[in-house]
Amino acid sequence: MIRRLLAVAAGAALLATGATTAAVAHDNDPKPTIVLVHGAFADGASWAEVTERLQRDGYKVVVPANPLRGVASDTEYLTGVLAGIPGPKVLVGHSYGGAVITELAGTAGVKSLVYVAAFIPQAGETIGALNAQFPGSELGPDTTNVIPYAGGADLVVKPESFHAVFDADLSNRQSAVLGASQRPVAASVFGETVLKSAPADLPKYALIPTGDKAIAPAAEQFMAERAGAHIVKVKGASHLVALSEPGTVTKLIEKAAR
């Protein structure tokens, strides 16, 4: 009888130890680093509200400066950025940044992709053709200015068009600041062929703001469904949804991180 009790006690102790070890191992699992890649006509400030929330929830966040010079060259630059980030990573792309994270998807340590009002192209496509395939985008010659320079040309959104096209759900004052600080994008990016598709087995998430006037929401829906992404829609939100609805965007990113 005593021997049986000792055996039961030993077994219980072993189970308790195993449970404690599992709990410790779970607690020690590193959270992935969240890499937020901004799009055209924007900079890292477009992620400010989301960054603050992620950091508050214990995530390490990296918001690199996307050069906006071309899909291939931007991918090459950001490959170097990712190489300096140890451990698992979640890549989040906004707008044109979606094309860049698609090219980066095969990088070691990338565990999931999040597309926020973003392009999800496949190999052989251009983002210009994808956007023109569906009605709804107001980006074009009437709403942009060309900045020519030796060897190329950049595009910027006209100040009088920025609010309507990019952030109609933000205040006029905030929109004016964002429009004044926008970063030009090389005009050639819209016709550049994307070389890679994201791996089919990599988890993907897509947030679609239904009030987007920069990328047609129908185009975002088509690309997200084709990619097999988990889709979240934000009714009436603008292209800069990460600033107007940062809580919803953060929630989706953290779901991808888990």
GROMACS .gro file of C-alpha atoms in nm:
model
  258
    1MET     CA    1   0.000   0.000   0.000
    2ILE     CA    2   0.276   0.239   0.096
    3ARG     CA    3   0.466   0.147  -0.220
    4ARG     CA    4   0.158   0.225  -0.430
    5LEU     CA    5   0.110   0.563  -0.260
    6LEU     CA    6   0.474   0.649  -0.322
    7ALA     CA    7   0.439   0.557  -0.687
    8VAL     CA    8   0.126   0.770  -0.722
    9ALA     CA    9   0.299   1.060  -0.549
   10ALA     CA   10   0.603   1.027  -0.773
   11GLY     CA   11   0.381   1.021  -1.081
   12ALA     CA   12   0.193   1.328  -0.965
   13ALA     CA   13   0.521   1.508  -0.900
   14LEU     CA   14   0.644   1.415  -1.246
   15LEU     CA   15   0.324   1.543  -1.406
   16ALA     CA   16   0.345   1.866  -1.207
   17THR     CA   17   0.707   1.912  -1.308
   18GLY     CA   18   0.619   1.849  -1.671
   19ALA     CA   19   0.332   2.097  -1.655
   20THR     CA   20   0.557   2.357  -1.492
   21THR     CA   21   0.827   2.300  -1.753
   22ALA     CA   22   0.573   2.334  -2.033
   23ALA     CA   23   0.439   2.654  -1.879
   24VAL     CA   24   0.789   2.797  -1.844
   25ALA     CA   25   0.873   2.698  -2.200
   26HIS     CA   26   0.553   2.864  -2.322
   27ASP     CA   27   0.624   3.180  -2.123
   28ASN     CA   28   0.974   3.192  -2.268
   29ASP     CA   29   0.860   3.158  -2.630
   30PRO     CA   30   0.984   3.479  -2.793
   31LYS     CA   31   0.727   3.709  -2.944
   32PRO     CA   32   0.803   3.775  -3.309
   33THR     CA   33   0.942   4.110  -3.412
   34ILE     CA   34   0.684   4.310  -3.604
   35VAL     CA   35   0.829   4.477  -3.913
   36LEU     CA   36   0.606   4.756  -4.044
   37VAL     CA   37   0.676   4.854  -4.406
   38HIS     CA   38   0.515   5.179  -4.520
   39GLY     CA   39   0.392   5.248  -4.869
   40ALA     CA   40   0.422   5.520  -5.129
   41PHE     CA   41   0.356   5.886  -5.044
   42ALA     CA   42   0.415   5.804  -4.676
   43ASP     CA   43   0.686   5.731  -4.420
   44GLY     CA   44   0.724   5.553  -4.088
   45ALA     CA   45   0.497   5.806  -3.918
   46SER     CA   46   0.202   5.636  -4.087
   47TRP     CA   47   0.258   5.348  -3.842
   48ALA     CA   48   0.294   5.566  -3.529
   49GLU     CA   49  -0.035   5.473  -3.362
   50VAL     CA   50   0.005   5.102  -3.438
   51THR     CA   51   0.367   5.101  -3.322
   52GLU     CA   52   0.272   5.250  -2.987
   53ARG     CA   53   0.005   4.987  -2.930
   54LEU     CA   54   0.229   4.697  -3.029
   55GLN     CA   55   0.508   4.816  -2.803
   56ARG     CA   56   0.263   4.857  -2.517
   57ASP     CA   57   0.163   4.493  -2.569
   58GLY     CA   58   0.523   4.378  -2.542
   59TYR     CA   59   0.624   4.344  -2.905
   60LYS     CA   60   0.952   4.459  -3.053
   61VAL     CA   61   0.873   4.675  -3.355
   62VAL     CA   62   1.095   4.781  -3.644
   63VAL     CA   63   0.970   5.049  -3.883
   64PRO     CA   64   1.232   5.074  -4.159
   65ALA     CA   65   1.248   5.353  -4.412
   66ASN     CA   66   1.123   5.203  -4.737
   67PRO     CA   67   1.331   5.373  -5.009
   68LEU     CA   68   1.040   5.382  -5.260
   69ARG     CA   69   1.280   5.345  -5.552
   70GLY     CA   70   1.146   5.020  -5.698
   71VAL     CA   71   1.025   4.677  -5.592
   72ALA     CA   72   1.355   4.503  -5.665
   73SER     CA   73   1.581   4.768  -5.513
   74ASP     CA   74   1.357   4.823  -5.209
   75THR     CA   75   1.345   4.449  -5.151
   76GLU     CA   76   1.724   4.428  -5.170
   77TYR     CA   77   1.761   4.705  -4.915
   78LEU     CA   78   1.504   4.562  -4.674
   79THR     CA   79   1.660   4.217  -4.703
   80GLY     CA   80   1.958   4.368  -4.527
   81VAL     CA   81   1.731   4.516  -4.260
   82LEU     CA   82   1.569   4.177  -4.193
   83ALA     CA   83   1.908   4.008  -4.174
   84GLY     CA   84   1.983   4.216  -3.865
   85ILE     CA   85   1.664   4.109  -3.685
   86PRO     CA   86   1.705   3.777  -3.500
   87GLY     CA   87   1.423   3.532  -3.438
   88PRO     CA   88   1.076   3.508  -3.587
   89LYS     CA   89   0.929   3.802  -3.775
   90VAL     CA   90   0.586   3.916  -3.891
   91LEU     CA   91   0.599   4.139  -4.199
   92VAL     CA   92   0.328   4.403  -4.235
   93GLY     CA   93   0.296   4.600  -4.556
   94HIS     CA   94   0.081   4.903  -4.627
   95SER     CA   95  -0.018   4.990  -4.983
   96TYR     CA   96   0.289   4.956  -5.210
   97GLY     CA   97   0.465   4.801  -4.909
   98GLY     CA   98   0.254   4.492  -4.973
   99ALA     CA   99   0.445   4.426  -5.294
  100VAL     CA  100   0.773   4.455  -5.105
  101ILE     CA  101   0.680   4.215  -4.823
  102THR     CA  102   0.556   3.969  -5.085
  103GLU     CA  103   0.907   3.962  -5.231
  104LEU     CA  104   1.053   3.932  -4.879
  105ALA     CA  105   0.818   3.651  -4.774
  106GLY     CA  106   1.072   3.374  -4.820
  107THR     CA  107   1.325   3.537  -4.586
  108ALA     CA  108   1.437   3.319  -4.296
  109GLY     CA  109   1.228   3.367  -3.984
  110VAL     CA  110   0.921   3.518  -4.152
  111LYS     CA  111   0.620   3.345  -3.995
  112SER     CA  112   0.329   3.541  -4.142
  113LEU     CA  113   0.234   3.836  -4.363
  114VAL     CA  114  -0.017   4.112  -4.296
  115TYR     CA  115  -0.144   4.331  -4.577
  116VAL     CA  116  -0.304   4.661  -4.473
  117ALA     CA  117  -0.484   4.836  -4.760
  118ALA     CA  118  -0.212   4.677  -4.968
  119PHE     CA  119  -0.117   4.515  -5.293
  120ILE     CA  120  -0.071   4.136  -5.287
  121PRO     CA  121   0.080   4.075  -5.630
  122GLN     CA  122   0.194   3.750  -5.783
  123ALA     CA  123   0.503   3.688  -5.992
  124GLY     CA  124   0.479   3.851  -6.332
  125GLU     CA  125   0.229   4.120  -6.232
  126THR     CA  126   0.260   4.497  -6.187
  127ILE     CA  127   0.084   4.696  -5.919
  128GLY     CA  128  -0.028   4.953  -6.173
  129ALA     CA  129  -0.215   4.693  -6.376
  130LEU     CA  130  -0.367   4.539  -6.064
  131ASN     CA  131  -0.504   4.876  -5.951
  132ALA     CA  132  -0.637   4.963  -6.296
  133GLN     CA  133  -0.816   4.629  -6.320
  134PHE     CA  134  -1.094   4.747  -6.087
  135PRO     CA  135  -1.278   5.081  -6.056
  136GLY     CA  136  -1.243   5.288  -5.741
  137SER     CA  137  -0.890   5.428  -5.731
  138GLU     CA  138  -0.853   5.804  -5.767
  139LEU     CA  139  -0.475   5.798  -5.803
  140GLY     CA  140  -0.375   5.921  -6.145
  141PRO     CA  141  -0.264   6.220  -6.352
  142ASP     CA  142  -0.541   6.439  -6.210
  143THR     CA  143  -0.435   6.385  -5.848
  144THR     CA  144  -0.055   6.356  -5.875
  145ASN     CA  145   0.237   6.575  -5.976
  146VAL     CA  146   0.547   6.455  -6.157
  147ILE     CA  147   0.892   6.553  -6.029
  148PRO     CA  148   1.141   6.493  -6.313
  149TYR     CA  149   1.510   6.449  -6.244
  150ALA     CA  150   1.812   6.323  -6.436
  151GLY     CA  151   1.748   5.957  -6.506
  152GLY     CA  152   1.389   5.930  -6.388
  153ALA     CA  153   1.079   6.085  -6.237
  154ASP     CA  154   0.898   6.077  -5.904
  155LEU     CA  155   0.531   6.111  -5.820
  156VAL     CA  156   0.368   6.302  -5.535
  157VAL     CA  157   0.001   6.345  -5.454
  158LYS     CA  158  -0.124   6.698  -5.512
  159PRO     CA  159  -0.183   6.883  -5.184
  160GLU     CA  160  -0.544   6.958  -5.278
  161SER     CA  161  -0.607   6.587  -5.351
  162PHE     CA  162  -0.431   6.422  -5.057
  163HIS     CA  163  -0.722   6.434  -4.811
  164ALA     CA  164  -0.982   6.292  -5.049
  165VAL     CA  165  -0.756   6.018  -5.186
  166PHE     CA  166  -0.563   5.911  -4.878
  167ASP     CA  167  -0.720   6.001  -4.545
  168ALA     CA  168  -1.073   6.132  -4.573
  169ASP     CA  169  -1.154   5.996  -4.225
  170LEU     CA  170  -0.880   6.203  -4.058
  171SER     CA  171  -0.906   6.570  -3.965
  172ASN     CA  172  -0.819   6.835  -4.221
  173ARG     CA  173  -0.537   6.955  -3.998
  174GLN     CA  174  -0.381   6.608  -3.963
  175SER     CA  175  -0.421   6.543  -4.334
  176ALA     CA  176  -0.247   6.869  -4.421
  177VAL     CA  177   0.057   6.765  -4.216
  178LEU     CA  178   0.067   6.420  -4.376
  179GLY     CA  179   0.034   6.564  -4.724
  180ALA     CA  180   0.313   6.813  -4.664
  181SER     CA  181   0.548   6.542  -4.535
  182GLN     CA  182   0.468   6.273  -4.793
  183ARG     CA  183   0.765   6.098  -4.954
  184PRO     CA  184   0.777   6.080  -5.334
  185VAL     CA  185   0.778   5.740  -5.503
  186ALA     CA  186   0.956   5.652  -5.825
  187ALA     CA  187   0.697   5.661  -6.103
  188SER     CA  188   0.849   5.345  -6.248
  189VAL     CA  189   0.734   5.126  -5.955
  190PHE     CA  190   0.381   5.106  -6.096
  191GLY     CA  191   0.506   4.936  -6.412
  192GLU     CA  192   0.777   4.720  -6.256
  193THR     CA  193   0.720   4.346  -6.275
  194VAL     CA  194   0.706   4.162  -5.944
  195LEU     CA  195   0.940   3.863  -5.951
  196LYS     CA  196   0.805   3.644  -5.671
  197SER     CA  197   0.478   3.526  -5.525
  198ALA     CA  198   0.451   3.473  -5.151
  199PRO     CA  199   0.476   3.104  -5.049
  200ALA     CA  200   0.131   2.947  -5.057
  201ASP     CA  201   0.171   2.785  -4.715
  202LEU     CA  202   0.269   3.106  -4.535
  203PRO     CA  203  -0.019   3.247  -4.327
  204LYS     CA  204  -0.156   3.572  -4.469
  205TYR     CA  205  -0.392   3.835  -4.332
  206ALA     CA  206  -0.550   4.125  -4.517
  207LEU     CA  207  -0.726   4.435  -4.388
  208ILE     CA  208  -0.945   4.611  -4.642
  209PRO     CA  209  -1.076   4.964  -4.575
  210THR     CA  210  -1.394   4.995  -4.779
  211GLY     CA  211  -1.351   5.372  -4.818
  212ASP     CA  212  -1.008   5.341  -4.981
  213LYS     CA  213  -0.962   5.581  -5.274
  214ALA     CA  214  -0.596   5.504  -5.343
  215ILE     CA  215  -0.626   5.130  -5.408
  216ALA     CA  216  -0.964   5.007  -5.525
  217PRO     CA  217  -1.122   4.800  -5.245
  218ALA     CA  218  -1.238   4.554  -5.511
  219ALA     CA  219  -0.874   4.506  -5.612
  220GLU     CA  220  -0.773   4.448  -5.250
  221GLN     CA  221  -1.055   4.194  -5.212
  222PHE     CA  222  -0.955   4.010  -5.530
  223MET     CA  223  -0.589   3.989  -5.430
  224ALA     CA  224  -0.663   3.884  -5.072
  225GLU     CA  225  -0.902   3.608  -5.175
  226ARG     CA  226  -0.660   3.483  -5.438
  227ALA     CA  227  -0.381   3.468  -5.180
  228GLY     CA  228  -0.598   3.275  -4.936
  229ALA     CA  229  -0.567   3.549  -4.676
  230HIS     CA  230  -0.782   3.587  -4.368
  231ILE     CA  231  -0.977   3.904  -4.449
  232VAL     CA  232  -1.097   4.182  -4.218
  233LYS     CA  233  -1.295   4.475  -4.359
  234VAL     CA  234  -1.318   4.817  -4.197
  235LYS     CA  235  -1.630   4.992  -4.320
  236GLY     CA  236  -1.573   5.342  -4.451
  237ALA     CA  237  -1.207   5.361  -4.350
  238SER     CA  238  -0.957   5.542  -4.571
  239HIS     CA  239  -0.629   5.428  -4.723
  240LEU     CA  240  -0.440   5.545  -4.413
  241VAL     CA  241  -0.646   5.310  -4.197
  242ALA     CA  242  -0.348   5.247  -3.967
  243LEU     CA  243  -0.389   5.605  -3.845
  244SER     CA  244  -0.767   5.626  -3.846
  245GLU     CA  245  -0.837   5.277  -3.705
  246PRO     CA  246  -0.511   5.176  -3.530
  247GLY     CA  247  -0.681   4.948  -3.278
  248THR     CA  248  -0.833   4.730  -3.551
  249VAL     CA  249  -0.505   4.714  -3.741
  250THR     CA  250  -0.310   4.626  -3.427
  251LYS     CA  251  -0.556   4.351  -3.338
  252LEU     CA  252  -0.508   4.183  -3.676
  253ILE     CA  253  -0.129   4.209  -3.655
  254GLU     CA  254  -0.127   4.051  -3.311
  255LYS     CA  255  -0.350   3.772  -3.437
  256ALA     CA  256  -0.092   3.703  -3.708
  257ALA     CA  257   0.185   3.717  -3.448
  258ARG     CA  258   0.016   3.450  -3.236
   0.00000   0.00000   0.00000
